[in-house]
Coordinates of N, CA and C and ligand atoms in Angstrom, one line a residue:
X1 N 80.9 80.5 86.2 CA 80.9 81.6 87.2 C 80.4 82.8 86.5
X2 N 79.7 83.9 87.2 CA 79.1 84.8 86.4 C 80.2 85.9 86.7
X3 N 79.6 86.9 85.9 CA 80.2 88.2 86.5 C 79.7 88.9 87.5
X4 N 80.4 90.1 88.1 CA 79.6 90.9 89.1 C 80.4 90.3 90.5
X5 N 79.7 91.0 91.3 CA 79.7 90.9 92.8 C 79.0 89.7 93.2
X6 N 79.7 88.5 94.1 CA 78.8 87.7 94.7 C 78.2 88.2 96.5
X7 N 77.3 88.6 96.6 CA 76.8 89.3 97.3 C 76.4 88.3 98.6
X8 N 76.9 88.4 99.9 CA 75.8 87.3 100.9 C 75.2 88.0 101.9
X9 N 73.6 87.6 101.7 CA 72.9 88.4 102.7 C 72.6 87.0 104.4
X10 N 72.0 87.9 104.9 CA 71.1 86.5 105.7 C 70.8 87.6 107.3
X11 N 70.6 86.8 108.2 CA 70.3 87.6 109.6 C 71.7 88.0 110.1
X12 N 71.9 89.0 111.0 CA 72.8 89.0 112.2 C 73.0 87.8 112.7
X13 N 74.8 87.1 112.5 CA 74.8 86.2 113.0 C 75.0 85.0 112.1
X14 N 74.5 85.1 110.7 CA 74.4 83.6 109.9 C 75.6 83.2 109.8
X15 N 76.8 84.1 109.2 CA 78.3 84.0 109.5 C 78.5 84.5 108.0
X16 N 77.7 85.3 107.4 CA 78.5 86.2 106.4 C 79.9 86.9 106.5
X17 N 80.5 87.2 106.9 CA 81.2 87.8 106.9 C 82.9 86.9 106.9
X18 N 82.6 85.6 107.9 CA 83.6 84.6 108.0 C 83.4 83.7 106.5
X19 N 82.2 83.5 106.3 CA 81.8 82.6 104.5 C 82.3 83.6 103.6
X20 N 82.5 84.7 103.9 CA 82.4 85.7 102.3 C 84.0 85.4 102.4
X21 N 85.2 85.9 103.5 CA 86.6 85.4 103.4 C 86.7 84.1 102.6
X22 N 85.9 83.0 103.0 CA 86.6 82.1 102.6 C 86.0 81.0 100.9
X23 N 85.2 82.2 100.6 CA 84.4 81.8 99.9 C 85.4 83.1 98.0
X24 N 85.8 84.0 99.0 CA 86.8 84.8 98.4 C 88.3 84.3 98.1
X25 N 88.3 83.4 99.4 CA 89.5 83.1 98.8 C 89.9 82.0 97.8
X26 N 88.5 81.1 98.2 CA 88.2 79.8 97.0 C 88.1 80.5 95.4
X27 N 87.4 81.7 95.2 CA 87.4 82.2 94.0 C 88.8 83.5 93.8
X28 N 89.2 83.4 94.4 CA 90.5 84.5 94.2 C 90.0 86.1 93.9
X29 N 89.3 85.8 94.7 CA 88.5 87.5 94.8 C 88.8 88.3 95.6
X30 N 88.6 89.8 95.9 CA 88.8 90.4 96.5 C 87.3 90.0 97.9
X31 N 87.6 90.6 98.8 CA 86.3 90.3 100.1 C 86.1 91.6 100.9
X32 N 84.6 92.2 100.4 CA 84.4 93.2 101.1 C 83.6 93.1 101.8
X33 N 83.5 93.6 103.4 CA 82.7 93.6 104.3 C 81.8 94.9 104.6
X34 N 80.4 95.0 104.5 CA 80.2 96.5 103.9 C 80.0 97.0 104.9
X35 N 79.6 96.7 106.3 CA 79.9 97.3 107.5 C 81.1 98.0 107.4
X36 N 82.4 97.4 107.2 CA 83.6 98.0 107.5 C 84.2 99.1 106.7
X37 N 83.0 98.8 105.3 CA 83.5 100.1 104.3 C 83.0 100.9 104.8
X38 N 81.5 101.3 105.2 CA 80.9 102.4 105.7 C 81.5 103.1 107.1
X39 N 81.8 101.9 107.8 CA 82.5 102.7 108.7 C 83.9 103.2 108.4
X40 N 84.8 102.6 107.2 CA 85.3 103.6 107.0 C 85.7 104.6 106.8
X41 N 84.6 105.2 105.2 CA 84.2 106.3 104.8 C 83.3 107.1 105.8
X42 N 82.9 106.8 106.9 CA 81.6 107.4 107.9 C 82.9 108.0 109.0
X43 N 83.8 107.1 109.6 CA 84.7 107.1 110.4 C 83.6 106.7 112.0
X44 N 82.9 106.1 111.9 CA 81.7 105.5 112.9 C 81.5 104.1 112.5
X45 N 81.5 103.4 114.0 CA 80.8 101.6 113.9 C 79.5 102.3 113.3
X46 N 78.6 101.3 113.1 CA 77.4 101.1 112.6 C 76.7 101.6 114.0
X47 N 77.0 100.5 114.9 CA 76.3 100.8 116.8 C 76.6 102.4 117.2
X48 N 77.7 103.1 116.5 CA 77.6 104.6 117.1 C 76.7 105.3 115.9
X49 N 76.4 104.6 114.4 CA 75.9 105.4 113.9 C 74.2 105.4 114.3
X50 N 73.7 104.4 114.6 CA 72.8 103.9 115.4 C 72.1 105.1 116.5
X51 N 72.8 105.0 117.4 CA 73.1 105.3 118.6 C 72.9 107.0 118.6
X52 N 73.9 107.3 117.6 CA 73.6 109.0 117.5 C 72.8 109.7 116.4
X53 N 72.0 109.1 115.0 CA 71.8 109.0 114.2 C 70.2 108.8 114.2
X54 N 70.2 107.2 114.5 CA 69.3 106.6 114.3 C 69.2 105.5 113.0
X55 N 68.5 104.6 112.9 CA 68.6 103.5 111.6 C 68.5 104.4 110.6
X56 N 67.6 105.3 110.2 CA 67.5 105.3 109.0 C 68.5 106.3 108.4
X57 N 69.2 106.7 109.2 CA 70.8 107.8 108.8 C 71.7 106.8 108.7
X58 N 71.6 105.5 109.5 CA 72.5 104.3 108.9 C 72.0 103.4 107.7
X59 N 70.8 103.0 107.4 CA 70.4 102.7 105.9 C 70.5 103.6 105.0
X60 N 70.9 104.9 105.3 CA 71.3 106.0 103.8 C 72.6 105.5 103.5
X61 N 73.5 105.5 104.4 CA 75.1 105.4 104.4 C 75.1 104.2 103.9
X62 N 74.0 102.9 104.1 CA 74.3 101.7 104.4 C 73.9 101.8 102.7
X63 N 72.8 102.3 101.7 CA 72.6 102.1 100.9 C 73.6 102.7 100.0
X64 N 74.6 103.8 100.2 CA 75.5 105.0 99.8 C 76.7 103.7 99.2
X65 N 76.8 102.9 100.5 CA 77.8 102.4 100.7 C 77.9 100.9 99.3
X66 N 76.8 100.2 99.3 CA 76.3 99.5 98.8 C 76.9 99.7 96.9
X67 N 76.2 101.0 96.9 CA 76.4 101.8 95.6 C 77.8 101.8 94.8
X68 N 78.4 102.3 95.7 CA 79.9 102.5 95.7 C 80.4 101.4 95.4
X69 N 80.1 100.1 95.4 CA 80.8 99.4 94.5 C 80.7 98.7 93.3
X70 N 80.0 99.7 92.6 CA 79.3 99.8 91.3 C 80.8 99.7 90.5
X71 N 82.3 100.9 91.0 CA 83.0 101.0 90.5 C 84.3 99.9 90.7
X72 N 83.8 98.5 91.9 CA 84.8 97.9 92.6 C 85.3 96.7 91.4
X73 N 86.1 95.7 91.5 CA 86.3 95.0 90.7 C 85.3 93.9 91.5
X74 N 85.3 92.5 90.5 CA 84.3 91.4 91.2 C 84.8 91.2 92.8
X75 N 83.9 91.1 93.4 CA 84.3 91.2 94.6 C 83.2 89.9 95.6
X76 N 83.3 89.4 96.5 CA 82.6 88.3 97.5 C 82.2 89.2 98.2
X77 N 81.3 90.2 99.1 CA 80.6 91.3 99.5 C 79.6 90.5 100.8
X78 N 80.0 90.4 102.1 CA 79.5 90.2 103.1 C 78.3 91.7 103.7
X79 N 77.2 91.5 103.3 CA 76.6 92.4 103.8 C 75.7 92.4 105.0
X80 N 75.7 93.9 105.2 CA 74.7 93.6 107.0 C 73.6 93.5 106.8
X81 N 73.0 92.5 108.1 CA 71.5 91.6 108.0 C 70.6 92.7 107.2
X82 N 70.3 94.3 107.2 CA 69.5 94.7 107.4 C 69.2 95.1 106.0
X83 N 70.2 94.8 104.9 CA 70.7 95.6 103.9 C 69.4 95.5 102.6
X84 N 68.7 94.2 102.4 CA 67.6 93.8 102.4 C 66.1 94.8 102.5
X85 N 66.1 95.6 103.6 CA 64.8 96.4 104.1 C 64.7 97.0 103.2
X86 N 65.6 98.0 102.5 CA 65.5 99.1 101.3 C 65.5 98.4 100.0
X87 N 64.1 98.6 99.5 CA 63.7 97.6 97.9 C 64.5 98.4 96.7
X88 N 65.8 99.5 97.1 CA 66.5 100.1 96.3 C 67.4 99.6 96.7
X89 N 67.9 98.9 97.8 CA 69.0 98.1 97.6 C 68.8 96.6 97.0
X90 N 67.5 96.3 97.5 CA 67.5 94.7 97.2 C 67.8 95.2 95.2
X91 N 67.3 95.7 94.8 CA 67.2 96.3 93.1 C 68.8 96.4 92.7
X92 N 69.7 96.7 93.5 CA 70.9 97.1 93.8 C 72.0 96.0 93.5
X93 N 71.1 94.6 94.7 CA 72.1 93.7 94.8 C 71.8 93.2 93.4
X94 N 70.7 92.8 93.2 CA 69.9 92.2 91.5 C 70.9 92.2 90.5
X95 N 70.8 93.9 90.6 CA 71.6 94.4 89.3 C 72.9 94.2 89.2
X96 N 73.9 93.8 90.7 CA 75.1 94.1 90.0 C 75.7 92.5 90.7
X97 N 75.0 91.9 90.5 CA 75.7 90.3 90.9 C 74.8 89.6 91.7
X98 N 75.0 88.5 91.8 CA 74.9 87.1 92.2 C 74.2 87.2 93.9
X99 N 73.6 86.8 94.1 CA 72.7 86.5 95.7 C 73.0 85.7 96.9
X100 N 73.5 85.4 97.9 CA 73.5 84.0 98.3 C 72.7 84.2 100.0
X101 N 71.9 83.6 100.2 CA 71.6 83.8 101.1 C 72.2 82.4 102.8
X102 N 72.1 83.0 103.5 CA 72.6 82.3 104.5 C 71.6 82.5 105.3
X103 N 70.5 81.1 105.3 CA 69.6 80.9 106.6 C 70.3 80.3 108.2
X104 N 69.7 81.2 109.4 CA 70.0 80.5 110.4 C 68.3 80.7 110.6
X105 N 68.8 80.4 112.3 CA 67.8 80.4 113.2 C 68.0 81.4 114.0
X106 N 66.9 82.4 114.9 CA 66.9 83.1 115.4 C 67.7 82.7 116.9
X107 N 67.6 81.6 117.5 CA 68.3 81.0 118.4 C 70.0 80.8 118.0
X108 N 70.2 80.4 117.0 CA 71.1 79.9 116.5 C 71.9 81.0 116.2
X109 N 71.8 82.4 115.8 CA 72.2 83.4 115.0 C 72.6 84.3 116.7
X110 N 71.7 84.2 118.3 CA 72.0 84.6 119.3 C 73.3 84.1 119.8
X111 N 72.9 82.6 119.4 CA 74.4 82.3 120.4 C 75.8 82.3 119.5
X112 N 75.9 82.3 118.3 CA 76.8 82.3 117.6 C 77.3 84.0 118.4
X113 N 76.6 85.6 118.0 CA 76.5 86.6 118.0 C 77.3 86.6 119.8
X114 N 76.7 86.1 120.5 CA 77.4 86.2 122.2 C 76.3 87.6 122.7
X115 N 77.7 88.2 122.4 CA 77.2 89.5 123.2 C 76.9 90.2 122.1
X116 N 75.8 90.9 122.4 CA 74.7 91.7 120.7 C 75.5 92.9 121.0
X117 N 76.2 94.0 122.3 CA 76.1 95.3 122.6 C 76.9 95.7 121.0
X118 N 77.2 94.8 119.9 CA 77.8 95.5 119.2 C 76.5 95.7 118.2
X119 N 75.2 94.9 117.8 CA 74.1 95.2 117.6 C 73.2 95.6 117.8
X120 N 72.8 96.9 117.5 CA 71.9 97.8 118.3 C 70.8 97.3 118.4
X121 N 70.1 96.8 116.6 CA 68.8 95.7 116.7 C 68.6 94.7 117.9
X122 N 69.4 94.3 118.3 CA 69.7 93.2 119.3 C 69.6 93.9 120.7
X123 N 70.4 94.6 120.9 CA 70.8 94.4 122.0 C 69.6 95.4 122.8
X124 N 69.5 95.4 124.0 CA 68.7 95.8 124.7 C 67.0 95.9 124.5
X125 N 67.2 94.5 123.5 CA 65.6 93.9 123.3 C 65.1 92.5 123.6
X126 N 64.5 92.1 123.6 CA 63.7 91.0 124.8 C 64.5 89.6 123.4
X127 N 66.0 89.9 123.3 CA 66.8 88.3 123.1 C 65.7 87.6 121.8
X128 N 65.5 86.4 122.1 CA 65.4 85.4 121.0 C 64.1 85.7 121.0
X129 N 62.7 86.7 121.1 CA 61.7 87.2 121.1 C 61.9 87.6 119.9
X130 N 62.7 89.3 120.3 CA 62.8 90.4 119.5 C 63.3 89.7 118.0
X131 N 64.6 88.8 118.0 CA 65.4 88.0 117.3 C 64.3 87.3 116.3
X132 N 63.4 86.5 116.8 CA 62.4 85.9 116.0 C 61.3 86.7 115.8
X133 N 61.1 87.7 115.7 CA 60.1 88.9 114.9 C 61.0 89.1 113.7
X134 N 62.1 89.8 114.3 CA 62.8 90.9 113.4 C 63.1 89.5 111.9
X135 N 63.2 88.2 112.8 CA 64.0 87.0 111.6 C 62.8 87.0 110.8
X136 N 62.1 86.9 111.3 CA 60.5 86.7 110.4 C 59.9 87.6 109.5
X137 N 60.2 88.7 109.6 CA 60.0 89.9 109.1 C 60.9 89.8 108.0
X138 N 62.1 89.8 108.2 CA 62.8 89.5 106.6 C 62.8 88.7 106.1
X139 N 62.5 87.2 106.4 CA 62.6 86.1 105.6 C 62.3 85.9 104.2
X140 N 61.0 86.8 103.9 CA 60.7 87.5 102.5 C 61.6 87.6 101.9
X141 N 62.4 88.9 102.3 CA 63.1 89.4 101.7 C 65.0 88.9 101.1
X142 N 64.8 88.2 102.2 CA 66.4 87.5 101.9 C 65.8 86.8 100.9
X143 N 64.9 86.0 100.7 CA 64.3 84.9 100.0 C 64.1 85.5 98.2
X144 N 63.1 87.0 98.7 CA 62.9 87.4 97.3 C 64.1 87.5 96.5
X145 N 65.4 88.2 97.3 CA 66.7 88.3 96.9 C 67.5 87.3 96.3
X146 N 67.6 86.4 97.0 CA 68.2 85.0 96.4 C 68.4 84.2 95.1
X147 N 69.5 84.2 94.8 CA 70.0 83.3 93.9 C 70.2 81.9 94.2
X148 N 70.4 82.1 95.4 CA 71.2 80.5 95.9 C 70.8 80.6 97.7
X149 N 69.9 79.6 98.1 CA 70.0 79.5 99.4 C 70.6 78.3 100.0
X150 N 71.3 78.7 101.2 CA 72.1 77.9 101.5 C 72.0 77.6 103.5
X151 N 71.5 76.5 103.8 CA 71.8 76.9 105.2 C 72.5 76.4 106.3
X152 N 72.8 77.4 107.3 CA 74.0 77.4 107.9 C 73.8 77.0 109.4
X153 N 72.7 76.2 109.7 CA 72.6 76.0 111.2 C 73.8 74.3 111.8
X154 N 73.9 74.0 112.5 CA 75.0 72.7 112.5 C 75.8 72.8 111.4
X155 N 76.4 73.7 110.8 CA 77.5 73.5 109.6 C 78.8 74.7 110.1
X156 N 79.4 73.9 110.0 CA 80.8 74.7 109.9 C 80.7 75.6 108.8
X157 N 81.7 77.1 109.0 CA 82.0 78.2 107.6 C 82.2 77.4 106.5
X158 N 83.3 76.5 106.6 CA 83.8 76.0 105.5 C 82.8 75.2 104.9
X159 N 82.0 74.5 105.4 CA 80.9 73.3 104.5 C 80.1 74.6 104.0
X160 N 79.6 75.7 104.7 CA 78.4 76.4 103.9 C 79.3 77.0 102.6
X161 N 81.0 77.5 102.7 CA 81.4 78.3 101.7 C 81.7 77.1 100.7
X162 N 82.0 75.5 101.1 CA 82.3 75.0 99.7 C 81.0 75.0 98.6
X163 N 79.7 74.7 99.7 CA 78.3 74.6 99.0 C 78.2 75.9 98.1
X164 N 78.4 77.4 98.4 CA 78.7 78.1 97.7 C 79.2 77.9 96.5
X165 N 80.6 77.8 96.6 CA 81.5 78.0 95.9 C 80.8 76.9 94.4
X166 N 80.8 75.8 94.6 CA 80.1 74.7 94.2 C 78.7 75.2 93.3
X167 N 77.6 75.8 94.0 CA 76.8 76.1 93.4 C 76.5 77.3 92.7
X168 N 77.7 78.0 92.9 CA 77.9 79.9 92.3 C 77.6 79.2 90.7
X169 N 77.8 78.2 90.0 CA 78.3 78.0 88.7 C 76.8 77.7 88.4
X170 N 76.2 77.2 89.1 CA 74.7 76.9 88.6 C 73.6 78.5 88.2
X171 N 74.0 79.8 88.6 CA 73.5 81.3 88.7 C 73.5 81.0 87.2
X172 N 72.2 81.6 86.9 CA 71.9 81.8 85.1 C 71.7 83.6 85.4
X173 N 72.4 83.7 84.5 CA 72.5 85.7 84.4 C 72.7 85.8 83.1
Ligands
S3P201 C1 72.0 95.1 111.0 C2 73.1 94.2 110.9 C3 74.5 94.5 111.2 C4 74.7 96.0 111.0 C5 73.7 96.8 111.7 C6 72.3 96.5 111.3 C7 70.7 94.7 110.7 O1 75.3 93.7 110.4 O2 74.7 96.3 109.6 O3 73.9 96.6 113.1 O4 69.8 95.5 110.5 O5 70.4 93.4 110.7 P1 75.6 92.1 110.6 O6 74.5 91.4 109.9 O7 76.9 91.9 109.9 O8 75.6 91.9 112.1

């Protein structure tokens, strides 16, 4: 096992957030969800920071937020799909731990998601269109990031977090 943060990136939808729980609790780590820090410290969802803001007042916060756990103990770190776009975050995740990416499909990452109104990228754009631009556009980047890909289309949380868990020992740092 290394040190640091094991970080999991992937699209809206891959199921970071339900893998990083259980993937935390296999390692006895703490589990932070970085949406939920920022909107803690912000006291705003992401969708109102969005909304009144704009993205890139939510990628400052989103990168602020990122930062701030330079000071956390090792931690399983579920981050949002977008967190990737800023090459000072991807430098970010590098530096302070371990990568794991979580591939879906753009189809696949819709229907899991239901109703997007809680994602602004999503919602009120032309569905599994918009969904397969925006997926293809990052693909790079989850990829350049990566320590470990892992993917999650037909798989239960638990099979993608044991694969995890399982393969975290193979990271050379
Ligand atoms: C975003 C993904 C969301 C959230 C915000 C922007 C993105 O997180 O951070 O709406 O740019 O892909 P999830 O990936 O947890 O849905």
């Amino acid at each position: 096992m290394t040190p640091g943060h094991v970080f999991l990136v992937g699209f809206m939808g891959s199921g970071k957030s339900t893998v990083a729980r259980l993937v935390a609790e296999a390692l006895g780590r703490p589990c932070v969800d970085l949406d939920d820090a920022l909107e803690r410290t912000s006291g705003r969802t992401p969708a109102e920071i969005f909304a009144e803001d704009g993205e890139d007042a939510f990628r400052m916060l989103e990168t602020e937020a990122l930062e701030r756990l330079v000071d956390a103990p090792a931690s399983v770190v579920a981050c949002g799909g977008g967190v990737v776009v800023r090459p000072e975050n991807r430098a970010t995740l590098k530096r302070m731990g371990s990568v794991v990416y979580l591939r879906v499909t753009a189809g696949e990452a819709l229907a899991r998601i239901g109703d997007v109104s809680t994602r602004p990228l999503l919602a009120g754009s032309g569905g599994v269109i918009a969904a397969t631009s925006l997926l293809q556009a990052r693909e790079a980047l989850y990829t350049s990031v990566a320590d470990i890909t892992v993917e999650t289309v037909g798989r239960d949380a638990r099979a993608v977090a044991d694969e995890i868990v399982s393969r975290l020992v193979e990271v050379p740092r």
